[in-house]
N, CA, C and O of each residue as an XYZ file, in Angstrom:
484
protein
N       0.737     -4.165     15.221
C       2.203     -4.452     14.935
C       2.622     -5.305     16.239
O       2.152     -5.073     17.353
N       3.482     -6.234     15.991
C       4.025     -6.433     17.083
C       5.545     -6.202     17.864
O       6.524     -5.890     17.186
N       5.614     -6.326     18.871
C       6.724     -5.549     19.446
C       7.988     -5.761     18.925
O       8.841     -4.874     18.880
N       8.203     -7.248     18.405
C       9.299     -7.325     17.660
C       9.583     -6.872     16.086
O      10.492     -7.128     15.297
N       8.759     -6.332     16.034
C       8.727     -5.686     14.448
C       8.961     -4.172     14.905
O       9.726     -3.405     14.320
N       8.326     -3.900     15.841
C       8.824     -2.393     16.426
C      10.277     -2.070     16.495
O      10.979     -1.300     15.840
N      10.561     -3.021     17.647
C      12.146     -3.284     17.533
C      13.031     -3.065     16.475
O      13.915     -2.210     16.407
N      12.703     -3.940     15.626
C      13.548     -4.064     14.594
C      13.692     -2.794     13.756
O      14.757     -2.360     13.317
N      12.338     -2.191     13.570
C      12.285     -1.044     12.773
C      12.977      0.476     13.836
O      13.375      1.456     13.207
N      13.023      0.486     14.994
C      13.419      1.546     15.881
C      15.136      1.277     15.566
O      15.951      2.197     15.487
N      15.433     -0.025     15.428
C      16.980     -0.303     15.433
C      17.718      0.213     14.046
O      18.925      0.029     13.894
N      16.871      0.904     12.995
C      17.496      0.950     11.841
C      17.985      2.379     11.645
O      17.225      3.221     12.123
N      19.192      2.888     10.989
C      19.867      3.985     11.334
C      18.941      5.136     10.137
O      18.568      4.769      9.023
N      18.733      6.462     10.680
C      18.208      7.272      9.732
C      16.614      6.774      9.737
O      15.843      6.932      8.791
N      16.353      6.261     10.761
C      14.771      6.146     10.400
C      13.845      7.013     10.370
O      13.874      7.766     11.344
N      12.893      7.239      9.510
C      11.901      8.368      9.388
C      10.826      7.610      8.878
O      10.944      6.668      8.094
N       9.544      8.145      9.450
C       8.079      7.962      9.137
C       7.571      8.656      8.243
O       8.249      9.651      7.989
N       6.488      8.532      7.547
C       5.723      9.393      6.346
C       4.369      9.170      6.797
O       4.198      8.132      7.436
N       3.232     10.019      6.577
C       1.822      9.661      6.859
C       1.469      9.831      5.067
O       0.300      9.563      4.792
N       2.272     10.200      3.991
C       2.006      9.675      2.802
C       2.952     10.068      2.064
O       3.901     10.761      2.431
N       2.684      9.508      0.619
C       3.651      8.968     -0.087
C       3.131      9.648     -1.830
O       1.949      9.828     -2.120
N       3.911      9.839     -2.472
C       3.516     10.043     -4.024
C       3.753      8.787     -4.802
O       4.879      8.300     -4.696
N       2.963      8.239     -5.493
C       3.488      7.225     -6.686
C       3.354      7.653     -7.785
O       2.259      8.053     -8.178
N       4.511      7.669     -8.585
C       4.118      7.978    -10.019
C       4.344      6.504    -10.700
O       5.030      5.535    -10.373
N       3.595      6.729    -11.622
C       3.436      5.423    -13.024
C       2.544      5.376    -14.254
O       1.530      6.065    -14.357
N       2.914      4.646    -15.052
C       2.615      4.740    -16.390
C       0.700      3.847    -16.406
O       0.287      2.774    -15.967
N       0.077      4.940    -17.108
C      -1.081      4.448    -17.115
C      -1.768      4.585    -18.282
O      -2.622      5.461    -18.421
N      -1.368      3.506    -19.465
C      -1.537      3.455    -20.745
C      -3.019      3.744    -21.390
O      -3.392      4.382    -22.374
N      -3.767      2.891    -20.265
C      -5.649      3.615    -20.593
C      -5.964      4.843    -20.409
O      -7.056      5.270    -20.782
N      -4.892      5.749    -19.693
C      -5.409      7.125    -19.145
C      -4.111      8.210    -19.806
O      -3.115      8.354    -19.098
N      -4.169      8.912    -21.102
C      -3.479      9.525    -21.532
C      -3.349     10.827    -21.304
O      -2.637     11.597    -21.948
N      -4.100     11.112    -20.294
C      -4.569     12.663    -19.955
C      -3.442     13.356    -19.176
O      -3.407     14.568    -18.962
N      -2.582     12.520    -18.801
C      -1.137     13.227    -17.925
C      -0.208     13.112    -19.257
O      -0.650     12.786    -20.358
N       1.156     13.434    -18.980
C       2.028     13.841    -20.298
C       2.550     12.207    -20.501
O       3.352     11.558    -19.830
N       1.812     11.857    -21.620
C       2.386     10.600    -22.151
C       1.187      9.677    -21.576
O       0.735      8.827    -22.343
N       0.770      9.764    -20.578
C       0.234      8.591    -19.869
C       0.392      8.515    -18.510
O      -0.399      7.993    -17.724
N       1.615      9.141    -18.207
C       2.378      9.482    -16.580
C       1.025      9.716    -15.825
O       0.021     10.367    -16.113
N       1.412      8.856    -14.629
C       0.085      9.444    -13.836
C       0.706      9.974    -12.261
O       1.925      9.806    -12.256
N       0.303     10.443    -11.206
C       0.527     10.288     -9.941
C      -0.488     10.252     -8.839
O      -1.409     11.058     -8.697
N      -0.228      9.279     -8.118
C      -1.282      9.535     -6.889
C      -0.597      9.521     -5.608
O       0.479      8.935     -5.500
N      -1.313     10.317     -4.310
C      -0.643     10.459     -3.227
C      -1.400      9.379     -2.474
O      -2.628      9.325     -2.547
N      -0.854      8.714     -1.917
C      -1.012      7.235     -0.867
C      -0.777      7.771      0.624
O       0.297      8.263      0.970
N      -1.889      7.629      1.484
C      -1.808      7.928      2.606
C      -1.853      6.816      3.601
O      -2.438      5.779      3.291
N      -1.277      6.942      4.787
C      -0.959      6.049      5.770
C      -0.576      6.624      7.189
O       0.585      6.656      7.596
N      -1.855      7.152      8.022
C      -1.905      7.819      9.011
C      -3.152      7.286      9.853
O      -4.294      6.940      9.548
N      -2.244      7.395     11.363
C      -3.283      7.012     12.512
C      -4.252      7.860     12.754
O      -5.196      7.535     13.473
N      -4.152      9.165     12.144
C      -5.432     10.240     12.568
C      -5.220     10.866     11.567
O      -4.187     11.423     11.196
N      -6.633     10.755     10.894
C      -7.213     11.061      9.459
C      -8.629     12.566      9.995
O      -9.842     12.477     10.181
N      -7.827     13.570     10.059
C      -9.208     14.543     10.117
C      -9.897     14.357     11.517
O     -11.003     14.870     11.686
N      -9.429     13.805     12.303
C      -9.771     13.619     13.920
C     -10.881     12.682     14.041
O     -11.728     12.694     14.934
N     -10.782     11.641     12.791
C     -11.874     10.559     12.794
C     -11.283      9.109     12.915
O     -12.043      8.142     12.870
N     -10.001      8.966     13.059
C      -9.305      7.635     13.142
C      -8.331      7.412     11.862
O      -8.154      8.333     11.064
N      -7.876      6.490     11.747
C      -6.714      6.169     10.790
C      -7.529      6.030      9.556
O      -8.731      5.798      9.421
N      -6.389      6.270      8.508
C      -6.679      6.048      6.904
C      -5.303      5.311      6.619
O      -4.145      5.663      6.843
N      -5.771      4.306      6.117
C      -4.801      3.465      5.481
C      -5.244      3.069      3.915
O      -6.111      2.225      3.690
N      -4.628      3.694      3.008
C      -5.209      3.329      1.587
C      -4.989      2.322      0.983
O      -3.933      1.741      1.234
N      -5.686      1.898      0.217
C      -5.592      0.650     -0.596
C      -4.636      0.922     -1.835
O      -4.789      1.946     -2.501
N      -3.863      0.197     -2.071
C      -2.760     -0.007     -3.245
C      -2.815     -1.648     -3.983
O      -3.272     -2.702     -3.541
N      -2.327     -1.411     -4.917
C      -2.199     -2.631     -5.955
C      -0.837     -2.399     -6.345
O      -0.327     -1.326     -6.667
N      -0.290     -3.581     -6.272
C       1.115     -3.984     -6.159
C       1.478     -4.716     -7.555
O       0.742     -5.685     -7.739
N       2.264     -4.540     -8.414
C       2.639     -5.318     -9.556
C       3.376     -6.586     -8.969
O       4.344     -6.155     -8.344
N       3.338     -7.854     -8.908
C       3.867     -8.976     -8.089
C       4.029     -9.981     -9.103
O       4.985    -10.746     -8.974
N       3.180    -10.128    -10.198
C       3.722    -10.904    -11.255
C       3.121    -10.992    -12.727
O       2.674     -9.931    -13.165
N       3.060    -11.957    -13.435
C       3.054    -11.623    -14.970
C       1.179    -11.531    -14.800
O       0.370    -11.859    -13.932
N       1.119    -10.953    -16.040
C      -0.103    -10.009    -16.328
C      -1.430    -11.194    -16.313
O      -2.509    -10.632    -16.502
N      -1.514    -12.328    -16.173
C      -1.874    -13.391    -16.293
C      -2.748    -13.490    -15.096
O      -2.389    -12.859    -14.102
N      -3.789    -14.155    -15.044
C      -4.547    -14.749    -13.942
C      -6.184    -13.630    -13.817
O      -6.660    -12.919    -14.702
N      -6.532    -13.784    -12.858
C      -7.806    -12.575    -12.606
C      -7.377    -11.130    -12.193
O      -8.048    -10.183    -12.601
N      -6.356    -10.938    -11.452
C      -6.044     -9.677    -11.126
C      -4.868     -8.872    -12.217
O      -4.390     -7.748    -12.064
N      -4.608     -9.834    -13.316
C      -3.581     -9.606    -14.243
C      -2.278     -9.005    -13.761
O      -1.749     -8.022    -14.280
N      -1.689     -9.840    -12.473
C      -0.527     -9.673    -12.046
C      -0.432     -8.875    -11.051
O       0.700     -8.540    -10.704
N      -1.819     -8.265    -10.193
C      -1.585     -7.020     -9.455
C      -2.447     -7.865     -8.105
O      -3.457     -8.555     -7.969
N      -1.379     -7.335     -7.286
C      -1.962     -7.944     -5.641
C      -2.329     -6.666     -4.666
O      -1.571     -5.706     -4.522
N      -3.704     -6.811     -3.971
C      -4.078     -6.184     -3.581
C      -3.595     -5.647     -1.839
O      -3.405     -6.576     -1.054
N      -3.482     -4.747     -1.499
C      -2.784     -4.266     -0.051
C      -3.430     -3.194      0.512
O      -4.183     -2.431     -0.093
N      -3.064     -3.128      1.944
C      -3.302     -1.748      2.213
C      -2.105     -1.227      3.049
O      -1.531     -1.873      3.926
N      -1.783      0.158      2.614
C      -0.325      0.773      3.090
C      -0.649      0.932      4.849
O      -1.524      1.690      5.267
N       0.015      0.279      5.546
C       0.102      0.143      7.019
C       1.080      1.181      7.360
O       0.691      1.941      8.246
N       2.355      1.433      6.845
C       3.114      2.126      7.532
C       4.287      2.858      6.440
O       5.109      2.047      6.013
N       4.379      3.676      6.159
C       5.401      4.361      5.319
C       6.465      4.810      5.987
O       6.325      5.532      6.974
N       7.835      4.381      5.460
C       9.145      4.948      6.408
C      10.286      4.769      5.350
O       9.991      4.266      4.266
N      11.427      5.112      5.580
C      12.679      5.038      5.219
C      13.853      5.173      6.063
O      14.051      5.978      6.973
N      14.745      4.074      5.521
C      15.915      4.045      6.127
C      17.225      4.485      5.565
O      17.271      4.870      4.397
N      18.476      4.452      6.440
C      19.753      4.925      5.429
C      20.706      3.765      5.832
O      20.914      3.423      6.997
N      21.369      3.092      4.510
C      22.114      1.956      4.767
C      23.310      1.970      3.811
O      23.021      1.839      2.621
N      24.567      2.103      4.116
C      25.432      2.657      3.270
C      25.276      3.819      2.319
O      25.241      3.894      1.091
N      25.198      4.654      3.246
C      24.664      5.941      2.646
C      24.100      6.152      1.573
O      24.460      7.008      0.765
N      22.959      5.243      1.417
C      21.723      5.246      0.688
C      20.464      5.288      1.293
O      20.378      4.631      2.330
N      19.427      5.908      0.910
C      18.149      6.221      1.622
C      17.225      5.364      0.764
O      17.115      5.440     -0.460
N      16.421      4.341      1.780
C      15.450      3.120      1.242
C      14.044      3.686      1.605
O      13.641      3.724      2.768
N      13.437      4.054      0.700
C      11.964      4.136      0.834
C      10.932      2.768      1.057
O      11.007      2.003      0.095
N      10.298      2.465      1.779
C       9.706      1.050      2.326
C       8.197      1.429      3.021
O       7.938      2.417      3.709
N       7.461      0.536      2.694
C       6.148      0.437      3.340
C       5.842     -1.078      3.764
O       6.196     -1.998      3.028
N       5.269     -1.276      4.800
C       4.715     -2.054      5.406
C       3.218     -2.276      4.849
O       2.355     -1.445      5.131
N       2.920     -3.372      4.077
C       1.935     -3.477      3.719
C       1.085     -4.787      4.444
O       1.684     -5.751      4.920
N      -0.454     -4.652      4.444
C      -1.070     -5.398      4.919
C      -1.976     -6.120      3.449
O      -3.045     -5.630      3.085
N      -1.419     -7.168      2.829
C      -2.049     -7.744      2.043
C      -3.372     -8.176      2.407
O      -3.756     -8.604      3.495
N      -4.149     -7.965      1.112
C      -5.719     -8.596      0.984
C      -5.802     -9.557     -0.076
O      -5.024     -9.582     -1.030
N      -6.875    -10.445      0.127
C      -7.162    -11.353     -0.877
C      -8.282    -11.221     -1.515
O      -9.084    -10.893     -0.640
N      -8.860    -11.280     -2.572
C      -9.729    -11.154     -3.633
C     -11.099    -12.211     -3.472
O     -10.704    -13.365     -3.639
N     -12.301    -12.170     -3.249
C     -13.029    -13.321     -3.494
C     -12.898    -13.583     -4.519
O     -12.305    -12.870     -5.328
N     -13.617    -15.111     -4.871
C     -13.605    -15.688     -6.136
C     -14.458    -14.810     -7.052
O     -13.967    -14.539     -8.148
N     -15.527    -14.384     -6.788
C     -16.375    -13.293     -7.693
C     -16.332    -11.985     -7.266
O     -15.885    -11.754     -6.142
N     -16.798    -10.911     -8.109
C     -16.806     -9.622     -7.865
C     -18.462     -9.608     -7.381
O     -19.300    -10.500     -7.518
N     -18.595     -8.275     -6.775
C     -19.891     -8.048     -6.316
C     -20.861     -7.927     -7.214
O     -20.449     -7.283     -8.179
N     -22.056     -8.288     -7.335
C     -23.135     -8.201     -8.149
C     -23.931     -6.681     -8.516
O     -24.429     -6.351     -9.592
N     -23.857     -5.873     -7.192
C     -24.101     -4.537     -7.553
C     -23.174     -3.875     -8.144
O     -23.446     -3.190     -9.130
N     -22.221     -3.939     -7.770
C     -21.040     -3.068     -8.123
C     -19.958     -3.136     -8.990
O     -19.324     -2.188     -9.453
N     -19.764     -4.512     -9.205
C     -18.742     -4.999    -10.258
C     -17.497     -4.992     -9.546
O     -16.452     -4.963    -10.197
N     -17.477     -5.011     -8.470
C     -15.915     -4.425     -8.045
C     -15.616     -6.091     -7.084
O     -16.386     -7.001     -6.779
N     -14.289     -5.896     -6.875
C     -13.861     -7.197     -6.006
C     -14.120     -6.739     -4.401
O     -14.089     -5.653     -3.821
N     -14.374     -8.031     -4.013
C     -14.528     -7.679     -2.418
C     -13.358     -8.882     -1.548
O     -13.449    -10.109     -1.504
N     -12.327     -7.999     -0.948
C     -11.472     -8.373     -0.442
C     -11.384     -8.401      0.959
O     -12.039     -7.556      1.569
N     -10.469     -9.484      1.811
C     -10.800     -9.611      3.269
C      -8.870     -9.543      3.489
O      -8.042     -9.445      2.584
N      -8.658     -9.620      4.723
C      -7.117     -9.600      4.895
C      -6.790    -10.976      4.996
O      -7.375    -11.881      5.590
N      -5.725    -10.980      4.295
C      -4.911    -12.309      4.428
C      -4.330    -12.678      6.010
O      -3.702    -11.895      6.723
N      -4.658    -13.874      6.303
C      -4.518    -14.133      7.685
C      -2.950    -15.214      7.430
O      -2.858    -16.014      6.499
N      -2.068    -15.029      8.273
C      -1.105    -15.576      8.150
C      -0.665    -16.289      9.732
O      -0.380    -15.514     10.645
N      -0.641    -17.484      9.921
C      -0.180    -18.072     11.038
C       1.127    -18.321     11.401
O       1.822    -19.192     10.878
N       1.555    -17.419     12.473
C       2.912    -17.676     13.063
C       3.326    -19.080     13.538
O       2.476    -19.812     14.044
N       4.469    -19.440     13.409
C       4.959    -20.629     13.601
C       5.140    -20.725     15.367
O       5.589    -21.747     15.886
């Protein structure tokens, strides 16, 4: 994380950091929950079981359901935090975006991803 980002984060009022969060979502293909509702814990912690960091992979709906990823963008949860503004608390996530290769892995059928590189001006 760049020092400028750290300074900007630390200046937010009511700043709180979290090592996990619960995501609740509708999964129409899995009706095991109450009417297809599911929940998953997302972890973003620098120390997982004394063996280094754990930064879970997430799918974020960013577009229409067209295209190879059906409107989903892949990312890695790097930091979970919240801050207060105008009396309301805002939950946030710093996400490292990942880019899928053009094809899936031959053995597993899963998408191979790599970190998206952005050049700073």
